[in-house]
């Protein structure tokens, strides 16, 4: 190996090392920062949501709707439509959820009834403990 | 080789070979050039570091009095490597001012501001003032006790002038005292007024240097320029070195040293530029003890404290600033070599010593 090619290789290694030592922090810096309160449980009072009523909460920075379904108890569903991410609305009188963007409809279990959504709405864990609802 | 393909492609489009030749190898520098001639490129590198790290900080910084402090804290604690970019920006600002000052002092000592290079000096002088304005406007942005009260002190300076002084202070603050309005103003100046001005001046500065050609330093030999110069003549230094790689290497070496100092401070003295008041959120109803400006303003600050009449003190400083910027027109001696100019040398040493004494004094 000639001295010249050795030096070239050395410079290539050192240069790559110094560039990547800057590039790595840059990429990490620009990546979305993690939320500070991941999986933080939300506690609601049962009496606040009458039968047929609903309440919108934020869980993991995402909107979640808690519905007191007539005859079937509480459920917590993600409000984000699985089609293109609009927020679904609860239609009390029709017992369904409808997305205003492309008219996708879901039943109160989150299953798709009609329209473009490819998947059912994700459920969020909900436990009833005495007078309280624990979401998460 | 793909590299050659790219080269050929560019050669056809922009005449790359001729361009590189004329800008890198046919551009010649004097034989006795040294690392002090590379300080300008260190200042330029320092500025580019500020621009890049500043853009990264802007991604998370919120220029609002209720969020500024918290967003800076988040950059320092929660954003991955945010501490690194803020440290680079803070340490870099101090180092850039150091580099600019050293550049100015060495050019002064070499007498390179003399005809035909007066415009280059004036452009550089204005850039130095803008560099200080960068420091001044950026200082308020973290919205700490230190930045709030230092800004209060600085923005109250114009009140020393009759008639328009009070108005100028209100204009700077956007009100009767420093507030969220001031913060937004200073942010706007810091990120969108000063940079383009600085870039334009830098372009002119560098274009002038290339157009006129580098000056031969006077040390050890007489400058061959026949004065008075009554017609434009580019200095080409046929007996000198090619800019690339001769001076370019020196510039790279100096920039590496700059980085070395920067990362040494960040690694071994991370709190060097962060006094205690710099981690307390701004409180408009409580002035902290011993508030004082940054080190580079200490000497003028102490001078203001020493002169009993505020108007006199500030006027004197403005006159001194104009003397500094228009110095090439005031210095009519033909001799460049400072070793052959005892009076100028004496004045220079006196200025340096008094600056250092005032700076130490101002620390108290």
GROMACS .gro file of C-alpha atoms in nm:
model
  500
    1UNK     CA    1   0.000   0.000   0.000
    2UNK     CA    2   0.140   0.333  -0.102
    3UNK     CA    3   0.158   0.613   0.150
    4UNK     CA    4  -0.067   0.828  -0.068
    5UNK     CA    5  -0.348   0.570  -0.082
    6UNK     CA    6  -0.310   0.502   0.290
    7UNK     CA    7  -0.351   0.871   0.366
    8UNK     CA    8  -0.650   0.891   0.133
    9UNK     CA    9  -0.815   0.600   0.313
   10UNK     CA   10  -0.735   0.754   0.651
   11UNK     CA   11  -0.891   1.083   0.550
   12UNK     CA   12  -1.197   0.906   0.415
   13UNK     CA   13  -1.243   0.722   0.747
   14UNK     CA   14  -1.187   1.033   0.959
   15UNK     CA   15  -1.409   1.245   0.736
   16UNK     CA   16  -1.691   0.992   0.745
   17UNK     CA   17  -1.660   0.965   1.122
   18UNK     CA   18  -1.679   1.340   1.177
   19UNK     CA   19  -1.964   1.394   0.931
   20UNK     CA   20  -2.171   1.113   1.079
   21UNK     CA   21  -2.101   1.237   1.432
   22UNK     CA   22  -2.285   1.552   1.322
   23UNK     CA   23  -2.545   1.382   1.107
   24UNK     CA   24  -2.668   1.145   1.377
   25UNK     CA   25  -2.756   1.418   1.633
   26UNK     CA   26  -2.918   1.620   1.353
   27UNK     CA   27  -3.149   1.336   1.254
   28UNK     CA   28  -3.233   1.260   1.616
   29UNK     CA   29  -3.299   1.630   1.677
   30UNK     CA   30  -3.536   1.661   1.383
   31UNK     CA   31  -3.727   1.339   1.460
   32UNK     CA   32  -4.060   1.407   1.631
   33UNK     CA   33  -4.011   1.444   2.007
   34UNK     CA   34  -4.190   1.178   2.213
   35UNK     CA   35  -4.492   1.279   2.416
   36UNK     CA   36  -4.420   1.338   2.784
   37UNK     CA   37  -4.734   1.163   2.912
   38UNK     CA   38  -4.754   0.840   2.715
   39UNK     CA   39  -5.017   0.589   2.830
   40UNK     CA   40  -5.127   0.819   3.110
   41UNK     CA   41  -5.462   0.689   3.235
   42UNK     CA   42  -5.763   0.919   3.218
   43UNK     CA   43  -6.020   0.898   3.499
   44UNK     CA   44  -6.382   1.003   3.442
   45UNK     CA   45  -6.688   1.000   3.669
   46UNK     CA   46  -6.959   0.765   3.548
   47UNK     CA   47  -7.242   1.003   3.637
   48UNK     CA   48  -7.106   1.268   3.398
   49UNK     CA   49  -7.207   1.063   3.094
   50UNK     CA   50  -7.579   0.982   3.087
   51UNK     CA   51  -7.713   0.691   2.879
   52UNK     CA   52  -7.687   0.785   2.513
   53UNK     CA   53  -7.439   1.058   2.597
   54UNK     CA   54  -7.071   1.083   2.509
   55UNK     CA   55  -6.755   1.263   2.616
   56UNK     CA   56  -6.446   1.345   2.416
   57UNK     CA   57  -6.109   1.308   2.590
   58UNK     CA   58  -5.743   1.321   2.487
   59UNK     CA   59  -5.554   0.997   2.535
   60UNK     CA   60  -5.188   0.985   2.421
   61UNK     CA   61  -5.250   1.322   2.251
   62UNK     CA   62  -5.520   1.165   2.033
   63UNK     CA   63  -5.894   1.234   2.058
   64UNK     CA   64  -6.097   0.946   2.201
   65UNK     CA   65  -6.476   0.934   2.237
   66UNK     CA   66  -6.630   0.763   2.542
   67UNK     CA   67  -6.991   0.660   2.473
   68UNK     CA   68  -7.250   0.535   2.721
   69UNK     CA   69  -7.438   0.306   2.482
   70UNK     CA   70  -7.804   0.236   2.557
   71UNK     CA   71  -7.821  -0.119   2.697
   72UNK     CA   72  -7.461  -0.209   2.623
   73UNK     CA   73  -7.256  -0.003   2.866
   74UNK     CA   74  -6.948   0.214   2.811
   75UNK     CA   75  -6.699   0.197   2.528
   76UNK     CA   76  -6.395   0.411   2.439
   77UNK     CA   77  -6.313   0.442   2.067
   78UNK     CA   78  -6.053   0.640   1.879
   79UNK     CA   79  -6.216   0.935   1.703
   80UNK     CA   80  -5.970   0.919   1.415
   81UNK     CA   81  -6.131   0.773   1.101
   82UNK     CA   82  -5.920   0.489   0.961
   83UNK     CA   83  -5.972   0.615   0.605
   84UNK     CA   84  -5.784   0.948   0.595
   85UNK     CA   85  -5.772   1.067   0.951
   86UNK     CA   86  -6.072   1.300   0.985
   87UNK     CA   87  -6.257   1.293   1.318
   88UNK     CA   88  -6.579   1.092   1.331
   89UNK     CA   89  -6.897   1.228   1.492
   90UNK     CA   90  -7.137   1.037   1.718
   91UNK     CA   91  -7.494   1.029   1.586
   92UNK     CA   92  -7.702   0.959   1.893
   93UNK     CA   93  -8.036   0.900   1.720
   94UNK     CA   94  -7.895   0.658   1.462
   95UNK     CA   95  -7.664   0.475   1.706
   96UNK     CA   96  -7.364   0.509   1.479
   97UNK     CA   97  -7.051   0.709   1.416
   98UNK     CA   98  -7.015   0.898   1.089
   99UNK     CA   99  -6.711   1.057   0.930
  100UNK     CA  100  -6.787   1.399   0.775
  101UNK     CA  101  -6.515   1.377   0.512
  102UNK     CA  102  -6.615   1.078   0.299
  103UNK     CA  103  -6.926   0.951   0.476
  104UNK     CA  104  -6.771   0.641   0.628
  105UNK     CA  105  -6.998   0.501   0.901
  106UNK     CA  106  -6.918   0.281   1.200
  107UNK     CA  107  -7.138   0.105   1.452
  108UNK     CA  108  -7.090   0.159   1.824
  109UNK     CA  109  -6.837  -0.125   1.841
  110UNK     CA  110  -6.619   0.061   1.593
  111UNK     CA  111  -6.691  -0.180   1.304
  112UNK     CA  112  -6.727  -0.034   0.955
  113UNK     CA  113  -7.087  -0.024   0.832
  114UNK     CA  114  -7.035   0.152   0.500
  115UNK     CA  115  -6.804   0.380   0.309
  116UNK     CA  116  -6.430   0.383   0.245
  117UNK     CA  117  -6.272   0.307   0.588
  118UNK     CA  118  -6.044   0.000   0.555
  119UNK     CA  119  -6.035  -0.095   0.925
  120UNK     CA  120  -6.259  -0.066   1.231
  121UNK     CA  121  -6.195   0.216   1.478
  122UNK     CA  122  -5.935   0.110   1.738
  123UNK     CA  123  -6.077   0.050   2.085
  124UNK     CA  124  -5.914   0.199   2.393
  125UNK     CA  125  -5.909  -0.007   2.712
  126UNK     CA  126  -6.185   0.104   2.949
  127UNK     CA  127  -6.247  -0.031   3.298
  128UNK     CA  128  -6.543   0.050   3.521
  129UNK     CA  129  -6.439   0.073   3.886
  130UNK     CA  130  -6.725   0.168   4.116
  131UNK     CA  131  -6.828   0.520   4.023
  132UNK     CA  132  -6.525   0.577   3.800
  133UNK     CA  133  -6.421   0.501   3.443
  134UNK     CA  134  -6.051   0.429   3.394
  135UNK     CA  135  -5.940   0.478   3.034
  136UNK     CA  136  -5.601   0.345   2.927
  137UNK     CA  137  -1.580   0.697  -1.263
  138UNK     CA  138  -1.907   0.867  -1.173
  139UNK     CA  139  -1.711   1.164  -1.037
  140UNK     CA  140  -1.561   1.232  -1.379
  141UNK     CA  141  -1.904   1.203  -1.542
  142UNK     CA  142  -2.041   1.472  -1.310
  143UNK     CA  143  -1.735   1.686  -1.376
  144UNK     CA  144  -1.778   1.652  -1.752
  145UNK     CA  145  -2.148   1.733  -1.729
  146UNK     CA  146  -2.073   2.050  -1.532
  147UNK     CA  147  -1.780   2.137  -1.757
  148UNK     CA  148  -2.015   2.156  -2.056
  149UNK     CA  149  -2.272   2.365  -1.867
  150UNK     CA  150  -2.068   2.614  -1.666
  151UNK     CA  151  -1.708   2.578  -1.781
  152UNK     CA  152  -1.605   2.427  -1.450
  153UNK     CA  153  -1.234   2.382  -1.525
  154UNK     CA  154  -1.178   2.742  -1.618
  155UNK     CA  155  -1.385   2.857  -1.321
  156UNK     CA  156  -1.186   2.650  -1.072
  157UNK     CA  157  -0.860   2.756  -1.231
  158UNK     CA  158  -0.937   3.126  -1.215
  159UNK     CA  159  -1.083   3.113  -0.862
  160UNK     CA  160  -0.851   2.863  -0.696
  161UNK     CA  161  -0.512   2.835  -0.864
  162UNK     CA  162  -0.471   3.149  -1.073
  163UNK     CA  163  -0.593   3.351  -0.777
  164UNK     CA  164  -0.258   3.409  -0.611
  165UNK     CA  165  -0.165   3.519  -0.263
  166UNK     CA  166   0.155   3.687  -0.140
  167UNK     CA  167   0.452   3.468  -0.049
  168UNK     CA  168   0.481   3.574   0.314
  169UNK     CA  169   0.114   3.507   0.396
  170UNK     CA  170   0.050   3.346   0.736
  171UNK     CA  171  -0.232   3.204   0.949
  172UNK     CA  172  -0.340   3.553   1.054
  173UNK     CA  173  -0.455   3.608   0.697
  174UNK     CA  174  -0.693   3.315   0.751
  175UNK     CA  175  -0.880   3.476   1.042
  176UNK     CA  176  -1.139   3.625   0.810
  177UNK     CA  177  -1.237   3.278   0.693
  178UNK     CA  178  -1.263   3.171   1.058
  179UNK     CA  179  -1.511   3.454   1.117
  180UNK     CA  180  -1.702   3.342   0.807
  181UNK     CA  181  -1.708   2.981   0.929
  182UNK     CA  182  -1.821   3.106   1.269
  183UNK     CA  183  -2.109   3.290   1.105
  184UNK     CA  184  -2.217   2.987   0.902
  185UNK     CA  185  -2.214   2.774   1.220
  186UNK     CA  186  -2.445   3.033   1.380
  187UNK     CA  187  -2.681   3.026   1.082
  188UNK     CA  188  -2.708   2.647   1.077
  189UNK     CA  189  -2.744   2.600   1.454
  190UNK     CA  190  -2.983   2.896   1.466
  191UNK     CA  191  -3.213   2.740   1.205
  192UNK     CA  192  -3.221   2.421   1.411
  193UNK     CA  193  -3.308   2.613   1.726
  194UNK     CA  194  -3.588   2.797   1.544
  195UNK     CA  195  -3.762   2.464   1.488
  196UNK     CA  196  -3.841   2.436   1.860
  197UNK     CA  197  -3.810   2.791   1.990
  198UNK     CA  198  -4.133   2.985   2.051
  199UNK     CA  199  -4.087   3.365   2.032
  200UNK     CA  200  -4.354   3.456   2.287
  201UNK     CA  201  -4.302   3.588   2.638
  202UNK     CA  202  -4.509   3.310   2.795
  203UNK     CA  203  -4.342   3.026   2.605
  204UNK     CA  204  -3.989   3.141   2.524
  205UNK     CA  205  -3.825   3.036   2.850
  206UNK     CA  206  -4.004   2.702   2.863
  207UNK     CA  207  -3.929   2.624   2.498
  208UNK     CA  208  -3.558   2.691   2.555
  209UNK     CA  209  -3.568   2.466   2.863
  210UNK     CA  210  -3.731   2.194   2.652
  211UNK     CA  211  -3.458   2.229   2.389
  212UNK     CA  212  -3.201   2.183   2.664
  213UNK     CA  213  -3.368   1.891   2.840
  214UNK     CA  214  -3.624   1.705   2.629
  215UNK     CA  215  -3.535   1.746   2.262
  216UNK     CA  216  -3.273   1.486   2.164
  217UNK     CA  217  -2.938   1.666   2.125
  218UNK     CA  218  -3.111   2.000   2.169
  219UNK     CA  219  -2.853   2.086   2.434
  220UNK     CA  220  -2.581   2.035   2.173
  221UNK     CA  221  -2.726   2.278   1.919
  222UNK     CA  222  -2.802   2.541   2.181
  223UNK     CA  223  -2.450   2.510   2.321
  224UNK     CA  224  -2.304   2.539   1.970
  225UNK     CA  225  -2.512   2.852   1.916
  226UNK     CA  226  -2.427   3.015   2.250
  227UNK     CA  227  -2.057   2.923   2.258
  228UNK     CA  228  -2.036   2.994   1.884
  229UNK     CA  229  -2.172   3.346   1.930
  230UNK     CA  230  -1.899   3.429   2.179
  231UNK     CA  231  -1.631   3.266   1.965
  232UNK     CA  232  -1.752   3.441   1.650
  233UNK     CA  233  -1.720   3.779   1.822
  234UNK     CA  234  -1.369   3.677   1.931
  235UNK     CA  235  -1.279   3.573   1.576
  236UNK     CA  236  -1.417   3.894   1.424
  237UNK     CA  237  -1.229   4.105   1.679
  238UNK     CA  238  -0.901   3.921   1.618
  239UNK     CA  239  -0.950   3.955   1.242
  240UNK     CA  240  -0.998   4.329   1.285
  241UNK     CA  241  -0.694   4.370   1.511
  242UNK     CA  242  -0.458   4.176   1.281
  243UNK     CA  243  -0.574   4.367   0.972
  244UNK     CA  244  -0.518   4.689   1.164
  245UNK     CA  245  -0.167   4.586   1.267
  246UNK     CA  246  -0.075   4.493   0.909
  247UNK     CA  247  -0.205   4.826   0.780
  248UNK     CA  248  -0.412   4.648   0.519
  249UNK     CA  249  -0.696   4.900   0.541
  250UNK     CA  250  -0.494   5.158   0.349
  251UNK     CA  251  -0.566   5.272  -0.003
  252UNK     CA  252  -0.706   5.108  -0.213
  253UNK     CA  253  -0.878   4.891   0.052
  254UNK     CA  254  -1.079   5.152   0.245
  255UNK     CA  255  -1.414   5.011   0.130
  256UNK     CA  256  -1.320   4.661   0.243
  257UNK     CA  257  -1.240   4.798   0.590
  258UNK     CA  258  -1.563   4.999   0.613
  259UNK     CA  259  -1.770   4.696   0.508
  260UNK     CA  260  -1.591   4.488   0.769
  261UNK     CA  261  -1.648   4.755   1.034
  262UNK     CA  262  -2.022   4.762   0.964
  263UNK     CA  263  -2.025   4.381   0.977
  264UNK     CA  264  -1.860   4.396   1.318
  265UNK     CA  265  -2.132   4.632   1.442
  266UNK     CA  266  -2.396   4.392   1.303
  267UNK     CA  267  -2.221   4.103   1.480
  268UNK     CA  268  -2.264   4.290   1.809
  269UNK     CA  269  -2.629   4.362   1.722
  270UNK     CA  270  -2.673   3.987   1.665
  271UNK     CA  271  -2.540   3.926   2.015
  272UNK     CA  272  -2.760   4.199   2.160
  273UNK     CA  273  -3.084   4.084   1.996
  274UNK     CA  274  -3.023   3.715   2.054
  275UNK     CA  275  -2.951   3.777   2.420
  276UNK     CA  276  -3.314   3.858   2.500
  277UNK     CA  277  -3.462   3.554   2.329
  278UNK     CA  278  -3.428   3.293   2.612
  279UNK     CA  279  -3.635   3.534   2.826
  280UNK     CA  280  -3.430   3.484   3.143
  281UNK     CA  281  -3.365   3.732   3.424
  282UNK     CA  282  -3.023   3.796   3.273
  283UNK     CA  283  -3.151   3.864   2.922
  284UNK     CA  284  -3.449   4.069   3.042
  285UNK     CA  285  -3.252   4.309   3.260
  286UNK     CA  286  -2.949   4.334   3.033
  287UNK     CA  287  -3.189   4.435   2.756
  288UNK     CA  288  -3.358   4.685   2.987
  289UNK     CA  289  -3.020   4.847   3.055
  290UNK     CA  290  -2.913   4.854   2.690
  291UNK     CA  291  -3.243   4.986   2.554
  292UNK     CA  292  -3.239   5.269   2.809
  293UNK     CA  293  -2.913   5.405   2.663
  294UNK     CA  294  -3.075   5.631   2.398
  295UNK     CA  295  -3.263   5.823   2.671
  296UNK     CA  296  -2.940   6.018   2.726
  297UNK     CA  297  -3.009   6.208   2.405
  298UNK     CA  298  -3.237   6.510   2.408
  299UNK     CA  299  -3.549   6.537   2.187
  300UNK     CA  300  -3.554   6.196   2.016
  301UNK     CA  301  -3.388   5.979   2.284
  302UNK     CA  302  -3.705   5.881   2.468
  303UNK     CA  303  -3.879   5.805   2.143
  304UNK     CA  304  -3.591   5.584   2.026
  305UNK     CA  305  -3.607   5.384   2.350
  306UNK     CA  306  -3.983   5.340   2.319
  307UNK     CA  307  -3.932   5.232   1.959
  308UNK     CA  308  -3.674   4.972   2.058
  309UNK     CA  309  -3.892   4.835   2.339
  310UNK     CA  310  -4.227   4.868   2.166
  311UNK     CA  311  -4.355   5.034   2.485
  312UNK     CA  312  -4.243   5.197   2.806
  313UNK     CA  313  -4.058   4.892   2.931
  314UNK     CA  314  -3.926   4.561   2.799
  315UNK     CA  315  -4.219   4.325   2.733
  316UNK     CA  316  -4.343   4.049   2.506
  317UNK     CA  317  -4.361   4.306   2.226
  318UNK     CA  318  -3.987   4.369   2.265
  319UNK     CA  319  -3.923   3.995   2.248
  320UNK     CA  320  -4.109   3.957   1.918
  321UNK     CA  321  -3.932   4.262   1.778
  322UNK     CA  322  -3.587   4.139   1.876
  323UNK     CA  323  -3.665   3.794   1.738
  324UNK     CA  324  -3.765   3.946   1.403
  325UNK     CA  325  -3.447   4.153   1.392
  326UNK     CA  326  -3.231   3.860   1.500
  327UNK     CA  327  -3.358   3.609   1.244
  328UNK     CA  328  -3.480   3.813   0.947
  329UNK     CA  329  -3.334   4.163   0.944
  330UNK     CA  330  -2.969   4.116   1.037
  331UNK     CA  331  -2.885   3.797   0.840
  332UNK     CA  332  -2.961   3.933   0.490
  333UNK     CA  333  -2.777   4.258   0.570
  334UNK     CA  334  -2.482   4.057   0.693
  335UNK     CA  335  -2.485   3.828   0.389
  336UNK     CA  336  -2.488   4.122   0.146
  337UNK     CA  337  -2.200   4.293   0.325
  338UNK     CA  338  -2.007   3.966   0.336
  339UNK     CA  339  -2.054   3.921  -0.039
  340UNK     CA  340  -1.927   4.274  -0.101
  341UNK     CA  341  -1.638   4.226   0.143
  342UNK     CA  342  -1.516   3.905  -0.022
  343UNK     CA  343  -1.579   4.030  -0.376
  344UNK     CA  344  -1.368   4.339  -0.299
  345UNK     CA  345  -1.085   4.128  -0.159
  346UNK     CA  346  -1.081   3.917  -0.477
  347UNK     CA  347  -1.117   4.218  -0.705
  348UNK     CA  348  -0.834   4.419  -0.550
  349UNK     CA  349  -0.613   4.125  -0.461
  350UNK     CA  350  -0.461   4.052  -0.122
  351UNK     CA  351  -0.224   4.305   0.026
  352UNK     CA  352   0.136   4.211   0.085
  353UNK     CA  353   0.191   4.223   0.456
  354UNK     CA  354   0.444   4.491   0.540
  355UNK     CA  355   0.638   4.287   0.795
  356UNK     CA  356   0.995   4.225   0.690
  357UNK     CA  357   0.969   4.397   0.353
  358UNK     CA  358   0.852   4.727   0.215
  359UNK     CA  359   0.519   4.725   0.042
  360UNK     CA  360   0.584   4.771  -0.328
  361UNK     CA  361   0.269   4.968  -0.400
  362UNK     CA  362   0.360   5.307  -0.534
  363UNK     CA  363   0.152   5.561  -0.347
  364UNK     CA  364  -0.050   5.762  -0.415
  365UNK     CA  365  -0.251   5.515  -0.623
  366UNK     CA  366  -0.442   5.713  -0.878
  367UNK     CA  367  -0.564   5.430  -1.096
  368UNK     CA  368  -0.710   5.086  -1.029
  369UNK     CA  369  -0.459   4.807  -1.050
  370UNK     CA  370  -0.532   4.455  -0.933
  371UNK     CA  371  -0.258   4.299  -0.726
  372UNK     CA  372  -0.192   3.960  -0.882
  373UNK     CA  373   0.122   3.839  -0.695
  374UNK     CA  374   0.284   3.650  -0.985
  375UNK     CA  375   0.571   3.558  -0.750
  376UNK     CA  376   0.335   3.431  -0.477
  377UNK     CA  377   0.149   3.106  -0.405
  378UNK     CA  378  -0.173   2.973  -0.552
  379UNK     CA  379  -0.467   3.032  -0.317
  380UNK     CA  380  -0.554   2.661  -0.344
  381UNK     CA  381  -0.409   2.468  -0.171
  382UNK     CA  382  -0.163   2.705  -0.001
  383UNK     CA  383  -0.388   2.953   0.182
  384UNK     CA  384  -0.688   2.722   0.172
  385UNK     CA  385  -0.500   2.471   0.391
  386UNK     CA  386  -0.424   2.740   0.645
  387UNK     CA  387  -0.789   2.844   0.649
  388UNK     CA  388  -0.905   2.486   0.706
  389UNK     CA  389  -0.649   2.446   0.983
  390UNK     CA  390  -0.776   2.761   1.158
  391UNK     CA  391  -1.139   2.653   1.122
  392UNK     CA  392  -1.049   2.316   1.277
  393UNK     CA  393  -0.886   2.503   1.568
  394UNK     CA  394  -1.207   2.705   1.601
  395UNK     CA  395  -1.411   2.386   1.629
  396UNK     CA  396  -1.157   2.245   1.874
  397UNK     CA  397  -1.197   2.543   2.107
  398UNK     CA  398  -1.575   2.534   2.072
  399UNK     CA  399  -1.611   2.168   2.161
  400UNK     CA  400  -1.354   2.194   2.439
  401UNK     CA  401  -1.570   2.460   2.604
  402UNK     CA  402  -1.892   2.263   2.546
  403UNK     CA  403  -1.734   1.946   2.685
  404UNK     CA  404  -1.524   2.070   2.977
  405UNK     CA  405  -1.694   2.398   3.075
  406UNK     CA  406  -2.058   2.364   2.971
  407UNK     CA  407  -2.172   2.635   3.214
  408UNK     CA  408  -1.901   2.881   3.109
  409UNK     CA  409  -2.145   3.114   2.933
  410UNK     CA  410  -2.440   3.041   3.163
  411UNK     CA  411  -2.431   3.240   3.486
  412UNK     CA  412  -2.698   3.168   3.747
  413UNK     CA  413  -2.934   3.442   3.627
  414UNK     CA  414  -2.941   3.274   3.286
  415UNK     CA  415  -3.150   2.986   3.425
  416UNK     CA  416  -3.415   3.195   3.603
  417UNK     CA  417  -3.721   3.298   3.402
  418UNK     CA  418  -3.761   3.672   3.340
  419UNK     CA  419  -3.941   3.863   3.613
  420UNK     CA  420  -4.037   4.220   3.528
  421UNK     CA  421  -4.085   4.308   3.897
  422UNK     CA  422  -3.754   4.192   4.038
  423UNK     CA  423  -3.410   4.311   3.927
  424UNK     CA  424  -3.139   4.056   4.012
  425UNK     CA  425  -2.813   4.151   4.184
  426UNK     CA  426  -2.508   4.256   3.982
  427UNK     CA  427  -2.662   4.271   3.639
  428UNK     CA  428  -2.393   4.327   3.378
  429UNK     CA  429  -2.362   4.288   3.003
  430UNK     CA  430  -2.173   4.020   2.815
  431UNK     CA  431  -1.793   4.029   2.829
  432UNK     CA  432  -1.761   4.199   2.491
  433UNK     CA  433  -1.966   4.496   2.611
  434UNK     CA  434  -1.795   4.524   2.951
  435UNK     CA  435  -1.538   4.785   2.848
  436UNK     CA  436  -1.784   5.033   2.690
  437UNK     CA  437  -2.022   4.963   2.980
  438UNK     CA  438  -1.756   5.050   3.239
  439UNK     CA  439  -1.662   5.361   3.040
  440UNK     CA  440  -2.025   5.475   3.056
  441UNK     CA  441  -2.026   5.421   3.431
  442UNK     CA  442  -1.707   5.625   3.472
  443UNK     CA  443  -1.824   5.930   3.276
  444UNK     CA  444  -2.068   6.116   3.500
  445UNK     CA  445  -2.263   6.274   3.215
  446UNK     CA  446  -2.458   6.006   3.027
  447UNK     CA  447  -2.501   6.217   2.713
  448UNK     CA  448  -2.129   6.288   2.699
  449UNK     CA  449  -2.040   5.922   2.750
  450UNK     CA  450  -2.263   5.786   2.477
  451UNK     CA  451  -2.172   6.063   2.233
  452UNK     CA  452  -1.804   5.988   2.293
  453UNK     CA  453  -1.862   5.619   2.217
  454UNK     CA  454  -2.049   5.698   1.897
  455UNK     CA  455  -1.766   5.930   1.789
  456UNK     CA  456  -1.514   5.654   1.866
  457UNK     CA  457  -1.720   5.411   1.660
  458UNK     CA  458  -1.714   5.649   1.362
  459UNK     CA  459  -1.339   5.700   1.405
  460UNK     CA  460  -1.301   5.321   1.395
  461UNK     CA  461  -1.515   5.276   1.083
  462UNK     CA  462  -1.364   5.567   0.889
  463UNK     CA  463  -1.012   5.507   1.015
  464UNK     CA  464  -0.861   5.451   0.665
  465UNK     CA  465  -0.946   5.812   0.577
  466UNK     CA  466  -0.806   5.949   0.904
  467UNK     CA  467  -0.477   5.761   0.883
  468UNK     CA  468  -0.293   5.951   0.610
  469UNK     CA  469   0.056   5.812   0.677
  470UNK     CA  470   0.190   5.618   0.380
  471UNK     CA  471   0.393   5.379   0.594
  472UNK     CA  472   0.209   5.050   0.650
  473UNK     CA  473   0.451   4.887   0.888
  474UNK     CA  474   0.342   4.949   1.246
  475UNK     CA  475   0.696   4.880   1.366
  476UNK     CA  476   0.804   5.198   1.186
  477UNK     CA  477   0.522   5.405   1.337
  478UNK     CA  478   0.596   5.462   1.706
  479UNK     CA  479   0.303   5.699   1.766
  480UNK     CA  480   0.040   5.466   1.620
  481UNK     CA  481   0.197   5.176   1.804
  482UNK     CA  482   0.181   5.366   2.132
  483UNK     CA  483  -0.184   5.460   2.075
  484UNK     CA  484  -0.269   5.102   1.984
  485UNK     CA  485  -0.102   4.954   2.293
  486UNK     CA  486  -0.270   5.219   2.510
  487UNK     CA  487  -0.611   5.130   2.364
  488UNK     CA  488  -0.556   4.757   2.416
  489UNK     CA  489  -0.443   4.800   2.777
  490UNK     CA  490  -0.725   5.039   2.864
  491UNK     CA  491  -0.976   4.800   2.703
  492UNK     CA  492  -0.852   4.512   2.918
  493UNK     CA  493  -0.847   4.724   3.236
  494UNK     CA  494  -1.200   4.854   3.172
  495UNK     CA  495  -1.316   4.498   3.106
  496UNK     CA  496  -1.176   4.370   3.437
  497UNK     CA  497  -1.313   4.671   3.615
  498UNK     CA  498  -1.656   4.622   3.462
  499UNK     CA  499  -1.676   4.267   3.596
  500UNK     CA  500  -1.733   4.388   3.952
   0.00000   0.00000   0.00000
